Amino acid sequence: MTDNPKKTGLDRKLIALNEPHEVLSWTKSLGCTEAQLRDAVKAVGNSAEAVRVYLKKA
């Protein structure tokens, strides 16, 4: 996601942990904590789909 929270599309396929609004949005969307989100991105990269799969296995 870009720094513009109104943009969509390809931006929704990647997770940018350096953007506070994205961290909040992704934790709500994925139903996880910020720590879980950061651990998932560290483990599998910033692909939203890979993070979803990782969190389902956890």
Coordinates of C-alpha atoms in Angstrom, one line a residue:
M1 CA 0.0 0.0 0.0
T2 CA 1.2 3.5 -0.6
D3 CA 1.3 6.4 1.8
N4 CA -2.1 7.5 0.3
P5 CA -4.8 5.6 2.2
K6 CA -7.3 6.2 -0.6
K7 CA -5.3 4.3 -3.2
T8 CA -6.2 0.7 -3.9
G9 CA -5.4 -2.1 -6.4
L10 CA -1.9 -3.5 -6.4
D11 CA -1.2 -1.6 -3.1
R12 CA -3.6 -4.0 -1.3
K13 CA -1.4 -7.0 -2.3
L14 CA 1.6 -5.7 -0.3
I15 CA 1.9 -4.8 3.4
A16 CA 4.0 -1.8 4.2
L17 CA 4.9 -1.9 7.9
N18 CA 6.5 1.5 7.8
E19 CA 3.0 3.2 7.3
P20 CA 1.0 3.4 10.6
H21 CA -2.3 3.5 8.8
E22 CA -1.4 0.3 6.9
V23 CA -0.5 -1.5 10.0
L24 CA -3.8 -0.6 11.6
S25 CA -5.7 -1.5 8.5
W26 CA -4.0 -4.9 8.0
T27 CA -4.3 -5.9 11.7
K28 CA -8.1 -5.2 11.5
S29 CA -8.4 -6.9 8.1
L30 CA -6.4 -10.0 9.2
G31 CA -7.7 -10.2 12.8
C32 CA -4.2 -10.2 14.3
T33 CA -2.1 -8.1 16.6
E34 CA 0.7 -5.8 15.3
A35 CA 3.3 -8.2 16.7
Q36 CA 1.7 -11.1 14.8
L37 CA 1.6 -9.1 11.6
R38 CA 5.3 -8.0 12.0
D39 CA 6.3 -11.6 12.7
A40 CA 4.4 -12.9 9.7
V41 CA 6.0 -10.3 7.3
K42 CA 9.4 -11.2 8.7
A43 CA 8.8 -14.9 8.1
V44 CA 7.2 -14.8 4.6
G45 CA 7.7 -11.3 3.2
N46 CA 5.2 -8.5 2.6
S47 CA 2.9 -10.3 0.2
A48 CA -0.6 -10.0 1.7
E49 CA -1.6 -13.5 0.5
A50 CA 1.6 -15.1 2.0
V51 CA 0.9 -13.4 5.3
R52 CA -2.8 -14.6 5.2
V53 CA -1.6 -18.2 4.7
Y54 CA 1.0 -17.9 7.4
L55 CA -1.4 -16.5 10.0
K56 CA -3.9 -19.2 9.3
K57 CA -1.3 -21.8 10.0
A58 CA -0.3 -20.2 13.3

